[in-house]
Coordinates of C-alpha atoms in Angstrom, one line a residue:
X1 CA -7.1 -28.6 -17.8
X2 CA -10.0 -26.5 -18.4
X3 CA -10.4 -25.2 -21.9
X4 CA -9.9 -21.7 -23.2
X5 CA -13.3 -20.1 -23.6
X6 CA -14.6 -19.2 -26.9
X7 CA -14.2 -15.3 -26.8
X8 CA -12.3 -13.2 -24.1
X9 CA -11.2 -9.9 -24.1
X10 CA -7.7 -8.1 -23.9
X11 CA -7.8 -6.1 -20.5
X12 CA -7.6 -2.6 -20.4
X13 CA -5.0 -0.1 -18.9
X14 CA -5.2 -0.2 -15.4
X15 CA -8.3 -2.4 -14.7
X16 CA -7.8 -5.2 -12.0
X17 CA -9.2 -8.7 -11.7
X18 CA -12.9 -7.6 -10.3
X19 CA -13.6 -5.4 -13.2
X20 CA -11.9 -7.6 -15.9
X21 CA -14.3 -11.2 -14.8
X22 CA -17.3 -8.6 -14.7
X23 CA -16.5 -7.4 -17.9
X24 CA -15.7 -10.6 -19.6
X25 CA -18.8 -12.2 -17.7
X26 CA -21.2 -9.7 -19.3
X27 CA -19.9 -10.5 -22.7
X28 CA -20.1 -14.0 -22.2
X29 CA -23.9 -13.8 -20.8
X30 CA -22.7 -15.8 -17.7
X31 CA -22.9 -15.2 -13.6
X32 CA -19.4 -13.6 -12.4
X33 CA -19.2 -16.3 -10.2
X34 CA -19.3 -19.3 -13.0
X35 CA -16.4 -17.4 -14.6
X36 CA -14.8 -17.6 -11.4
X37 CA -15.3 -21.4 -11.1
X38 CA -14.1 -21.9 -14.7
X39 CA -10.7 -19.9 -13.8
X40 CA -10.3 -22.1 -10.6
X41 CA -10.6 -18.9 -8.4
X42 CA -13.2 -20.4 -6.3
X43 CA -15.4 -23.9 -5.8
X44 CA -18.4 -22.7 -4.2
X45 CA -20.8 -19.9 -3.9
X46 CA -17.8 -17.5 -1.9
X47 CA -16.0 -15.5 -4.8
X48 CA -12.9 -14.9 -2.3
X49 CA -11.1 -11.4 -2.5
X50 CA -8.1 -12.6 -1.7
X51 CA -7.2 -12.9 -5.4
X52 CA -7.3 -9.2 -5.7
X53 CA -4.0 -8.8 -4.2
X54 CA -1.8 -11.1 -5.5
X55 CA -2.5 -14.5 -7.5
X56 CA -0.5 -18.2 -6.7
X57 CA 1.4 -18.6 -10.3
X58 CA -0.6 -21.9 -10.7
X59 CA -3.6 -19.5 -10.4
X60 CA -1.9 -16.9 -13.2
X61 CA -1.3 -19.9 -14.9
X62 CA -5.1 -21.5 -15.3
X63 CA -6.9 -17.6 -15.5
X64 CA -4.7 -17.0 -18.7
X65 CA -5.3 -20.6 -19.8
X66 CA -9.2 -19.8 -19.5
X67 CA -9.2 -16.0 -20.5
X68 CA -6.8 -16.6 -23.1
X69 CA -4.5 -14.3 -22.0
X70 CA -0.7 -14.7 -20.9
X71 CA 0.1 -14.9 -16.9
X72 CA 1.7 -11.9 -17.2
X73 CA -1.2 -10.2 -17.7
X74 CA -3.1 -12.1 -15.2
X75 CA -0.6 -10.9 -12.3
X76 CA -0.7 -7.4 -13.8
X77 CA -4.5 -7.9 -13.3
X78 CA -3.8 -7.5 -8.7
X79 CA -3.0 -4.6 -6.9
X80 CA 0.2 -6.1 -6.1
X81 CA 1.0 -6.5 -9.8
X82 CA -0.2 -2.7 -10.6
X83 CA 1.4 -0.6 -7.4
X84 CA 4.8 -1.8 -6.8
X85 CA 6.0 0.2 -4.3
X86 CA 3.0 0.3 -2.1
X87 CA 4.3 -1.6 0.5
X88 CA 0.9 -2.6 2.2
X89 CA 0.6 -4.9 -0.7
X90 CA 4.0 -6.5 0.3
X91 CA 4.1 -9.7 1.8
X92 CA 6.4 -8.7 4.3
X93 CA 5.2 -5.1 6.1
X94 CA 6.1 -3.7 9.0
X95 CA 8.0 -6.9 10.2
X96 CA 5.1 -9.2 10.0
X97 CA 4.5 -11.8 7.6
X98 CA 1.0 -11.0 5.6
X99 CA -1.2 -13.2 3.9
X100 CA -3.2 -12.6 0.5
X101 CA -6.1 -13.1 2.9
X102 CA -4.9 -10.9 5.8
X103 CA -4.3 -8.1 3.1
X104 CA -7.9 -8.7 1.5
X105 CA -9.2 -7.7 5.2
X106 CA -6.7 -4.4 5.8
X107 CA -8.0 -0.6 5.7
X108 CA -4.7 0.3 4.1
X109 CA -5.8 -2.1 0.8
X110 CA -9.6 -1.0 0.9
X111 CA -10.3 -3.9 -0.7
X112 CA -14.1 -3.7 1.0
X113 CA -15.7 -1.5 -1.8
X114 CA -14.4 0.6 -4.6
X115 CA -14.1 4.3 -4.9
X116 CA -15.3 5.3 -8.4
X117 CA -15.6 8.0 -11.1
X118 CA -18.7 8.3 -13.0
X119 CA -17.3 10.2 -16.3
X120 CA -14.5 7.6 -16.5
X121 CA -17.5 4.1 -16.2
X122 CA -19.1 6.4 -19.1
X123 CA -16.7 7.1 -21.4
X124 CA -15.6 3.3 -21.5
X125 CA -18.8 2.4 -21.6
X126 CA -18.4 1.4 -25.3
X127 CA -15.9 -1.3 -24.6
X128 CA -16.4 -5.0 -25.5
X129 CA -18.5 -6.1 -22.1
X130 CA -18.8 -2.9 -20.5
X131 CA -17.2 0.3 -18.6
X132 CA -13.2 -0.5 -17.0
X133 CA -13.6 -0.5 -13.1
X134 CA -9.7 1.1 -12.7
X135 CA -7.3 -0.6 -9.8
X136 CA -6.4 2.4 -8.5
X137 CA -9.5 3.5 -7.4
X138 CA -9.1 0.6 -5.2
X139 CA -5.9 2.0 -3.1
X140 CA -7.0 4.6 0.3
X141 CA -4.8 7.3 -1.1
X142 CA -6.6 7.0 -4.4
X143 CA -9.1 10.0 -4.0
X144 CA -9.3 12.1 -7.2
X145 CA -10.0 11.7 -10.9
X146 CA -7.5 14.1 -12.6
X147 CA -8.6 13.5 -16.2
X148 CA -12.0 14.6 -15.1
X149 CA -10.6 17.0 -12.5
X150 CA -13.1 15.6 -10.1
X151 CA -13.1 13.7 -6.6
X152 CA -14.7 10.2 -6.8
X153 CA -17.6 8.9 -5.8
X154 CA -17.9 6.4 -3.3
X155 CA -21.5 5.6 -2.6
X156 CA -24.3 3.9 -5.0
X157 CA -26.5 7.2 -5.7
X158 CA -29.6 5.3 -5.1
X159 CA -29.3 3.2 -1.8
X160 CA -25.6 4.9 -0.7
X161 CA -24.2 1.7 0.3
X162 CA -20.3 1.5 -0.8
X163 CA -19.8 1.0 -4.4
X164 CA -18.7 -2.3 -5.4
X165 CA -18.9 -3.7 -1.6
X166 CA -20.9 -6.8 -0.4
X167 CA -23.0 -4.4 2.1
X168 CA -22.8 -4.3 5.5
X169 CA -25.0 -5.4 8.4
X170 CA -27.7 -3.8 10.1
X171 CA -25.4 -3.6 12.9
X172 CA -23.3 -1.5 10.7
X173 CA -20.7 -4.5 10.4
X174 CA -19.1 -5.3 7.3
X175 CA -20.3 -8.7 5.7
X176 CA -17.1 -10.5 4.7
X177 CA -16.0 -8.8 1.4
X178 CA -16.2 -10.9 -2.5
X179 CA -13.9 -10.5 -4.8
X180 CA -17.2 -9.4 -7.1
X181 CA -19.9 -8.7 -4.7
X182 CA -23.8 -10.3 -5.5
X183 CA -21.2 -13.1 -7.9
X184 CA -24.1 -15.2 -8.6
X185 CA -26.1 -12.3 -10.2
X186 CA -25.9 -11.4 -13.9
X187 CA -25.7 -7.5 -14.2
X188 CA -24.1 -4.7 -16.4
X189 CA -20.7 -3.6 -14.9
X190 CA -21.4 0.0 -14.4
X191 CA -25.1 -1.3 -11.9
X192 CA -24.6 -1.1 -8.3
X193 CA -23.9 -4.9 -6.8
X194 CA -24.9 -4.2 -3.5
X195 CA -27.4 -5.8 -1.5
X196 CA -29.5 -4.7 1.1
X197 CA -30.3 -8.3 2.5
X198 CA -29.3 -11.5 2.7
X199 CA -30.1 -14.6 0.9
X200 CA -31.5 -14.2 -2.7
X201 CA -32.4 -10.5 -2.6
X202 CA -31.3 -9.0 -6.0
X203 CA -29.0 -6.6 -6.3
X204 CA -29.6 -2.7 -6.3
X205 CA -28.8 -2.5 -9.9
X206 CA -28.3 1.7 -10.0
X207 CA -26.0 2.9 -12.7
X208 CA -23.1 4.1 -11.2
X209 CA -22.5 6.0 -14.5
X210 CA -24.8 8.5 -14.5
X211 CA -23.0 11.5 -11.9
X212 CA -26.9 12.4 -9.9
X213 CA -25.5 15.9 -9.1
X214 CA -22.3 17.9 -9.3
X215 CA -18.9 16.9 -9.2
X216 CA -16.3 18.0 -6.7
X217 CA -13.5 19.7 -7.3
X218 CA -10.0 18.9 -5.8
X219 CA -8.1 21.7 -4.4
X220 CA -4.7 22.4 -5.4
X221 CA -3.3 20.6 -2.3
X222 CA -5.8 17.4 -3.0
X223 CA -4.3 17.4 -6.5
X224 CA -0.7 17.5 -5.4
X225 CA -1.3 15.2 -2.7
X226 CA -3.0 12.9 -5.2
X227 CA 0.4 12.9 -7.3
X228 CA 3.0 12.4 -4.9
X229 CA 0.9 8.9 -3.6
X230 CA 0.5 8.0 -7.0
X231 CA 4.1 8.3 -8.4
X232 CA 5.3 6.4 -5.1
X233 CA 3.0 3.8 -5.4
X234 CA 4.0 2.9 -9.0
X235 CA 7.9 3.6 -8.3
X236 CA 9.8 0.7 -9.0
X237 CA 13.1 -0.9 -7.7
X238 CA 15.5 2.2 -6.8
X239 CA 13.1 4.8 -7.4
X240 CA 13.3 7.0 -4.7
X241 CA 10.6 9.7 -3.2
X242 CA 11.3 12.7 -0.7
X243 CA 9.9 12.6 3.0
X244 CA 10.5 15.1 5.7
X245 CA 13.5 16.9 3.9
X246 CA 15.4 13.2 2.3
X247 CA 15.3 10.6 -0.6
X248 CA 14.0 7.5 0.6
X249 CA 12.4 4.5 -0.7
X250 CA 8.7 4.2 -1.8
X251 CA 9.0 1.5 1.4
X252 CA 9.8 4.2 3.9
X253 CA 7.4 6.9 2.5
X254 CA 4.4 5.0 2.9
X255 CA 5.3 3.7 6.4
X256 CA 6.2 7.9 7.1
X257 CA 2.4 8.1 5.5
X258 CA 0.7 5.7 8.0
X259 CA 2.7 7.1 10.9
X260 CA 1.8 10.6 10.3
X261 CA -2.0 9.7 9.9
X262 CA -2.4 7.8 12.6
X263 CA -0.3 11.2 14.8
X264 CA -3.0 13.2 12.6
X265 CA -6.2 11.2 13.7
X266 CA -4.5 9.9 17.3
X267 CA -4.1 13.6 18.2
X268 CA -7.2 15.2 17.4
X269 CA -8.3 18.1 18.0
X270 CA -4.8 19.7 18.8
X271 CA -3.7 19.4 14.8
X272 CA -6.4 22.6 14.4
X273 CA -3.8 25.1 15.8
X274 CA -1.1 23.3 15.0
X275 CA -1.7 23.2 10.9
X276 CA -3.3 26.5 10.9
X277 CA 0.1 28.2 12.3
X278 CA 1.8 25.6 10.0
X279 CA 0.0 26.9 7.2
X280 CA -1.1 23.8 5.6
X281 CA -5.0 24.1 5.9
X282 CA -4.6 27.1 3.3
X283 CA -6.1 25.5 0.3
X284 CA -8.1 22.8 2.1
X285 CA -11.3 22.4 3.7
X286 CA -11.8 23.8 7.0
X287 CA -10.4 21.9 9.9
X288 CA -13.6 20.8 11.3
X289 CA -13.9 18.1 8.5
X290 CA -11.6 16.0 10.0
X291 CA -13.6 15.9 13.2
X292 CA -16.3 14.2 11.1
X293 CA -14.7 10.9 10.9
X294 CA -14.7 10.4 14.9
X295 CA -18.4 9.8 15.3
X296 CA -17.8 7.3 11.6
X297 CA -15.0 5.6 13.5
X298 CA -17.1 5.0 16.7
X299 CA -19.9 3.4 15.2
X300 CA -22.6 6.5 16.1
X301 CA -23.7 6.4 12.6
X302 CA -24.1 2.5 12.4
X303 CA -23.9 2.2 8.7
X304 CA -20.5 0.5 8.3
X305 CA -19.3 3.2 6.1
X306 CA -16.4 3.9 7.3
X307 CA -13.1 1.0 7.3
X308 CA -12.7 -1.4 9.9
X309 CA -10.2 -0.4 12.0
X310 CA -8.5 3.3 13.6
X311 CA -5.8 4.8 11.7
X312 CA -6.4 4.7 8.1
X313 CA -8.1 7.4 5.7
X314 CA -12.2 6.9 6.0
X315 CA -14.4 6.1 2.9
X316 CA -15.8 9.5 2.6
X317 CA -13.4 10.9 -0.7
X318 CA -13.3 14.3 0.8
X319 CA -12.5 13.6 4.2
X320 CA -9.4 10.5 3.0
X321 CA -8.8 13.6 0.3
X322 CA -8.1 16.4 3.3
X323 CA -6.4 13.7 5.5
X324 CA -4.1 12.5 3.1
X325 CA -3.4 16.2 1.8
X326 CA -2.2 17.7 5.3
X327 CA -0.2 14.5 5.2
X328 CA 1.8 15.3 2.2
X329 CA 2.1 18.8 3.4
X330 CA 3.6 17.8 6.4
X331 CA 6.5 15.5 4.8
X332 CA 7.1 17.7 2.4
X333 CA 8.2 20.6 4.2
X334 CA 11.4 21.2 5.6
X335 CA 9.7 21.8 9.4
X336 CA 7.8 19.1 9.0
X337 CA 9.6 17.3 11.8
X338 CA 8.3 20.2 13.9
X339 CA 4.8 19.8 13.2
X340 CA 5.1 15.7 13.9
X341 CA 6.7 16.4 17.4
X342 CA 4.0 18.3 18.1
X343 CA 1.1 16.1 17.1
X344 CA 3.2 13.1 18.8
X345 CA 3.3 14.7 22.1
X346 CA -0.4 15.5 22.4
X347 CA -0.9 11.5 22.4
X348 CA -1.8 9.9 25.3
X349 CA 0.3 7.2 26.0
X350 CA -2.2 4.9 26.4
X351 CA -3.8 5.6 22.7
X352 CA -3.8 3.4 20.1
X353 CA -2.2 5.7 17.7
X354 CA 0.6 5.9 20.0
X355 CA 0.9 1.8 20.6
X356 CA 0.8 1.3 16.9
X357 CA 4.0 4.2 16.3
X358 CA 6.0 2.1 18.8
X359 CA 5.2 -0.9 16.2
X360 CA 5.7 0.9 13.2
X361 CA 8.9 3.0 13.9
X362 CA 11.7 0.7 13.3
X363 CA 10.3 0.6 9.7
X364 CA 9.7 4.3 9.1
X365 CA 12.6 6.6 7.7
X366 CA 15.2 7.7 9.3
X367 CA 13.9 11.2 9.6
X368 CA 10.2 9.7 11.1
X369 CA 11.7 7.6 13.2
X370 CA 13.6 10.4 15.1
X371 CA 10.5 12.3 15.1
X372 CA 8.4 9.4 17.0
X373 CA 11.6 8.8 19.3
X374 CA 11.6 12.1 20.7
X375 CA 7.7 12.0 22.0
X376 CA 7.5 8.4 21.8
X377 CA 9.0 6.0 24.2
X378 CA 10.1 3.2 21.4
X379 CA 11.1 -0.3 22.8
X380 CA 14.2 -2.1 23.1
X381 CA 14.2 -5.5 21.8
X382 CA 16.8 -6.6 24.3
X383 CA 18.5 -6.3 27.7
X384 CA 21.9 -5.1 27.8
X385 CA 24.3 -2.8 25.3
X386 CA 21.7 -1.6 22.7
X387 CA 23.2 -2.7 18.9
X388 CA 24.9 0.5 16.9
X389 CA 23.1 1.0 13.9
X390 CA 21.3 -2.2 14.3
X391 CA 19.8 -3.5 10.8
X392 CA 15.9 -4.7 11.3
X393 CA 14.5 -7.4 9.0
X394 CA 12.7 -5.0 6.5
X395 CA 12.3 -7.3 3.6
X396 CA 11.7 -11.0 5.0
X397 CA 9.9 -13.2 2.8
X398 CA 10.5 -10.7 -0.3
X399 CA 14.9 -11.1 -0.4
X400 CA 16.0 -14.3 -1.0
X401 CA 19.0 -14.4 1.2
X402 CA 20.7 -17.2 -1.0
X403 CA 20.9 -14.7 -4.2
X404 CA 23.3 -12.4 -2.3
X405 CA 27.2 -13.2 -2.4
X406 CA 29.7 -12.2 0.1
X407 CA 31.0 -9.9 -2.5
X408 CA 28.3 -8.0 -3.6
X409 CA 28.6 -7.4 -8.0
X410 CA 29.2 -4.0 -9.4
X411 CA 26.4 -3.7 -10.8
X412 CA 24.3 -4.2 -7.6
X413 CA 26.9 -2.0 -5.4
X414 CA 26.1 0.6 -7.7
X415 CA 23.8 2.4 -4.9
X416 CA 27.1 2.4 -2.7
X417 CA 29.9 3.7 -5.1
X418 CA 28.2 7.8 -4.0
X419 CA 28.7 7.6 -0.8
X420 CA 32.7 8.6 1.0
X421 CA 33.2 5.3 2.8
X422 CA 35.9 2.5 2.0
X423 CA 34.5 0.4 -0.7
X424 CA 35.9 -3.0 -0.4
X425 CA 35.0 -2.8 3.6
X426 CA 31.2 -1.3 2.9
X427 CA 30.1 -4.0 0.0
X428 CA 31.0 -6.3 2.9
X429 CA 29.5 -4.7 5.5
X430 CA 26.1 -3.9 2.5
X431 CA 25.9 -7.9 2.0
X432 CA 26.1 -9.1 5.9
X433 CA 23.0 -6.2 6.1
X434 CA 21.2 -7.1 2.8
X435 CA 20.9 -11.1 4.8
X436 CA 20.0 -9.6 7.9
X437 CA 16.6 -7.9 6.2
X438 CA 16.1 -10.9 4.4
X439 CA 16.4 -12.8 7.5
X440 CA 16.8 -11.3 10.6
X441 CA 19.7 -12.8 11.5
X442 CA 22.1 -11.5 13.9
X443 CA 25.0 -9.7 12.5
X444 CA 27.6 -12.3 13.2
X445 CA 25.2 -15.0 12.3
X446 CA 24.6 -13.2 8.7
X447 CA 28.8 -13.2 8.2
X448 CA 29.0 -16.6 8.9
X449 CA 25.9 -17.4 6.4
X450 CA 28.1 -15.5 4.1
X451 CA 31.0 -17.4 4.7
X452 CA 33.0 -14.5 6.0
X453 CA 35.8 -14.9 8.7
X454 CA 35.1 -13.4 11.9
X455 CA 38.1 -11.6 11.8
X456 CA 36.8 -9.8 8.5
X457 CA 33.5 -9.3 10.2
X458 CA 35.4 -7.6 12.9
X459 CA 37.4 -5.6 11.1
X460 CA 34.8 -4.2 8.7
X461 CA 32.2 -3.7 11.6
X462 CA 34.9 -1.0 13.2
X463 CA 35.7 0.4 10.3
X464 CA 32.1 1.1 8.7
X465 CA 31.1 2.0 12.2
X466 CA 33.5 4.5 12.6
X467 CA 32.3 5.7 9.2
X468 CA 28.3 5.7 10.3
X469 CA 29.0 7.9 13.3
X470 CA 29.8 11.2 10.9
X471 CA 26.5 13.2 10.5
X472 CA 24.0 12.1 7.8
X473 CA 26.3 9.1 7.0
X474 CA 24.1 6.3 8.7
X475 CA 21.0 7.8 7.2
X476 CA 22.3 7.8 3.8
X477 CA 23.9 4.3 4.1
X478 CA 20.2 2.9 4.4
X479 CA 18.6 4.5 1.8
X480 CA 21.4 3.1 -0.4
X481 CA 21.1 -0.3 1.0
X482 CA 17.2 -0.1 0.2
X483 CA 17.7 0.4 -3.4
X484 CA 20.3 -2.1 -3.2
X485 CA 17.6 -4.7 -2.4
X486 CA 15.0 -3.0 -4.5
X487 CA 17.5 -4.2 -7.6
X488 CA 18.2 -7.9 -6.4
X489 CA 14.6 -8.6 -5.8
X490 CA 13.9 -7.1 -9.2
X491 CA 16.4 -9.2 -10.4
X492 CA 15.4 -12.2 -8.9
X493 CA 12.0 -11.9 -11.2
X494 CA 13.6 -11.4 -14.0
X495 CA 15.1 -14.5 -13.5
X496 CA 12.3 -16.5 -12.4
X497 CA 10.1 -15.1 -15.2
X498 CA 12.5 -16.2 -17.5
X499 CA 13.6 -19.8 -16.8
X500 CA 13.0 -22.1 -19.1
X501 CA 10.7 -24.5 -17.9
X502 CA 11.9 -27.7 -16.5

C-alpha cells in the first residue's frame, strides 16, 4: 500500500481528475505524471485518459488512499461521477457495450482537449496549487461561461493548438490523447501543455488566464441552450426533461440531441430555409456559420482542430454554441417534428448521418423515433410478425436484472400508479420489461427468469397490450418504465456504497 502523501488538497466544486493531479502536483513541486504513478493510475510514461471517465473502485480506492481523500470524492472526481444523466458517459449507449477507453476516444466525451474560461482560471487562481480546470468544460454541449456571461475559449492564445490537448500531428491527426497532456513536465495549471513536437520538446507554457482580446457574448438562444443541456446532464434518477412536445428521460433527450445534430449537419445546406421559415436562426448567428465546419470536418484545414469523427458539435465554441442552440430550438417546439421530417428527408440514403439514425433510433424517444421512421427506412431485427411494442435492451450492463422481483415494490412502482391501466397486470408486465433492458431477453424468456407462469405471461401480455394500443398510452408507459429503472439502479448504489465490508 502506498502511503498517504504529506499534504493534499480538498478538490474544488466541479473540478475533475486532470485539473485536481495538476493542481495537487504543483503544490507538491512534482511532474503530474509521478503523482500519477504514486496513485496507481499509470506505470509508464502514458498518463492514460481513460481514468477521466470513470475509475475501477480499486482505483477510487488507492487515489483517496494517496490524496488523502475518501473514494467518494475520487469518483466524483470523472465525468461519469459529475453528469449523471449524460448517457454518452454510460457504459451501456445506444445498445453497445462501451469501454472507459472507447469513451476516452468519443466526440461526444471531448475528452481530446478542454474548452476553457479565462476569468474563471483567474479568479481561482489564488487557490492552494493553482486555478480549478472545471469538468464541465469538458462535455461538447458545454459552450458558455454564464457567471462571466462569456463563450469559452478553446485555443492556447499563443500557438492555437487545443487547450489542454496532447497536439495533433502535422498531418492534422490527433496524437493519442493523456489524461494530463506534456505529464512528465512540471508547469503552472493555468500554462498551455501543448506541444508542438515530439520527444522532449517543452511545452508552450502560455497562460491561458490572461483573455488576449474580447470576450464573446452568448445570445439569448446560446444561453438557453446552454441550460437545458446542463440541467439534463446533471438530472438524476427519475428526473425528467421535455423533447419534441413530452417528458422523457435525460437518456432519451440526449439520444433526441445526437439524432437531431447529426439530421442538422447530415443535411446541410437545406436546414438554411428550413430554420429561417422555422424561425429559429432569430437570435443566432447567420446560417452560413454552420457551413464552416464542412471544410474542418474534411480535413482542408489540416490542423486537427476539429473532433474525430462526423456528427458531433466541432471544437470551435461558437459554431458547437449555434449547433447545439438550433438543436434545442428544434425539440423544444411543438412543430419540431416538422422541422426533423424535413431535414431527414433531404438525406441521402447513402449518408452517414442517415446510417447512423437507423442505429440510433430504437434508443431515441418516442416522439424522435417517429420522426426518423417516417423519412428513414429503420430495420427489422427479424423475419416474420414484427413484436408489438417490442422492449429493446436500453440499460444492459447498468440494471442488474437479479435486483428486480416478479412483483415489483411500491415504492419502485411508484412511476406506474399515474397511469389508467390495471395495476396488478402492469407491475407484471413493468418487471418482465425492466429484465428485458437489463438483458435483452425475449419476453417469454424474461417471465420465465422471473419465475412467472406462462399462463400469467399470457394473460397480462393481452391485457397490457390492449391497454398500449389507446393513443399516447405506449409512449407514456416507457417514460414511466425509464424512471422505474433510473430508481433501482440508484438504489442499487446506495446499497453497494453502503455494505459493510466483508
Amino acid at each position: 500500500m502506498t502511503a498517504p502523501l504529506p499534504r493534499s488538497l480538498d478538490p474544488a466544486a466541479g473540478e475533475i481528475l486532470p485539473g485536481y493531479l495538476l493542481r495537487l502536483a504543483h503544490r507538491l513541486a512534482v511532474a503530474p505524471l509521478e503523482l500519477g504513478h504514486l496513485c496507481g493510475l499509470t506505470t509508464g510514461t502514458v498518463f492514460p485518459a481513460r481514468h477521466l471517465v470513470r475509475l475501477k473502485d480499486t482505483q477510487a480506492q488507492q487515489v483517496a488512499d494517496v490524496c488523502r481523500l475518501h473514494p467518494a470524492e475520487a469518483h466524483a472526481l470523472t465525468l461519469a461521477g459529475q453528469a449523471p444523466g449524460y448517457t454518452p458517459l454510460r457504459i451501456d449507449y445506444l445498445g453497445r457495450h462501451q469501454s472507459p477507453v472507447t469513451m476516452a476516444n468519443d466526440g461526444w466525451v471531448l475528452t481530446a482537449f478542454s474548452r476553457y474560461c479565462p476569468d474563471c482560471l483567474s479568479d481561482t487562481a489564488h487557490l492552494p496549487g493553482g486555478p480549478v480546470w472545471q469538468g464541465s468544460w469538458r462535455l461538447p454541449h458545454t459552450f458558455l461561461c454564464e457567471r462571466h456571461n462569456r463563450l469559452l475559449a478553446w485555443q492556447c492564445p499563443a500557438c492555437r493548438a487545443p487547450a489542454f490537448s496532447n497536439g495533433y500531428r502535422s498531418d492534422g491527426r490527433w496524437r493519442p490523447t493523456q489524461l494530463i497532456p506534456a505529464p512528465a513536465q512540471r508547469l503552472h495549471p493555468a500554462r498551455c501543455r501543448h506541444r508542438p513536437g515530439a520527444g522532449r520538446v517543452a511545452a508552450c507554457g502560455q497562460l491561458l488566464d490572461q483573455t488576449g482580446g474580447p470576450p464573446l457574448r452568448p445570445t439569448p438562444a446560446m444561453t438557453h441552450a446552454h441550460r437545458r443541456l446542463a440541467e439534463a446532464a446533471t438530472a438524476g434518477a427519475g428526473r425528467e426533461v421535455a423533447s419534441l412536445g413530452q417528458r422523457v428521460s435525460a437518456q432519451w433527450f440526449f439520444n433526441d440531441v445526437r439524432a437531431t445534430v447529426s439530421a442538422l449537419l447530415g443535411s446541410w445546406p437545406h436546414p438554411q430555409n428550413t430554420l429561417e421559415a422555422f424561425g429559429a436562426m432569430d437570435a443566432l448567428a447567420p446560417p452560413e456559420a454552420l457551413h464552416r465546419t464542412h471544410p474542418e470536418r474534411s480535413g482542408e484545414l489540416g490542423d486537427g482542430r476539429v473532433a474525430r469523427t462526423f456528427g458531433h458539435p466541432p471544437a470551435d465554441t461558437f459554431l458547437a454554441a449555434t449547433l447545439m442552440a438550433l438543436t434545442v430550438a428544434i425539440l423544444d417546439d411543438s412543430r419540431g417534428h416538422h422541422v426533423l421530417a424535413r431535414l431527414l428527408s433531404a438525406l441521402p440514403s447513402t449518408s452517414t448521418a442517415h446510417i447512423r439514425l437507423r442505429q440510433h433510433a430504437p434508443h431515441c424517444s418516442p416522439a424522435m423515433t417517429e420522426a426518423i421512421r417516417g423519412s428513414v427506412r429503420l430495420p427489422r431485427k427479424s423475419t416474420g410478425q414484427p413484436s408489438l411494442f417490442p422492449q429493446p435492451a436500453t440499460h444492459r450492463g447498468r440494471l442488474d436484472p437479479r435486483t428486480i422481483p416478479a412483483v415489483l415494490p411500491e415504492h419502485w412502482a411508484a412511476p406506474l400508479d399515474g397511469l389508467d391501466a390495471p395495476r396488478r397486470q402492469l407491475r407484471r408486465d413493468a418487471a418482465i420489461r425492466l429484465v428485458q433492458m437489463a438483458t435483452g431477453r425475449s419476453r417469454r424468456s424474461a417471465a420465465l427468469y422471473l419465475g412467472i407462469p406462462l399462463g400469467s405471461l399470457q394473460s397480462s401480455t393481452v391485457t397490457i397490450r390492449t391497454w398500449q394500443k389507446r393513443p399516447e398510452n405506449a409512449e407514456a408507459y416507457q417514460s414511466a418504465l425509464q424512471r422505474v429503472a433510473e430508481m433501482v439502479m440508484a438504489e442499487g448504489q446506495r446499497n453497494e456504497s453502503g455494505a459493510p465490508a466483508g
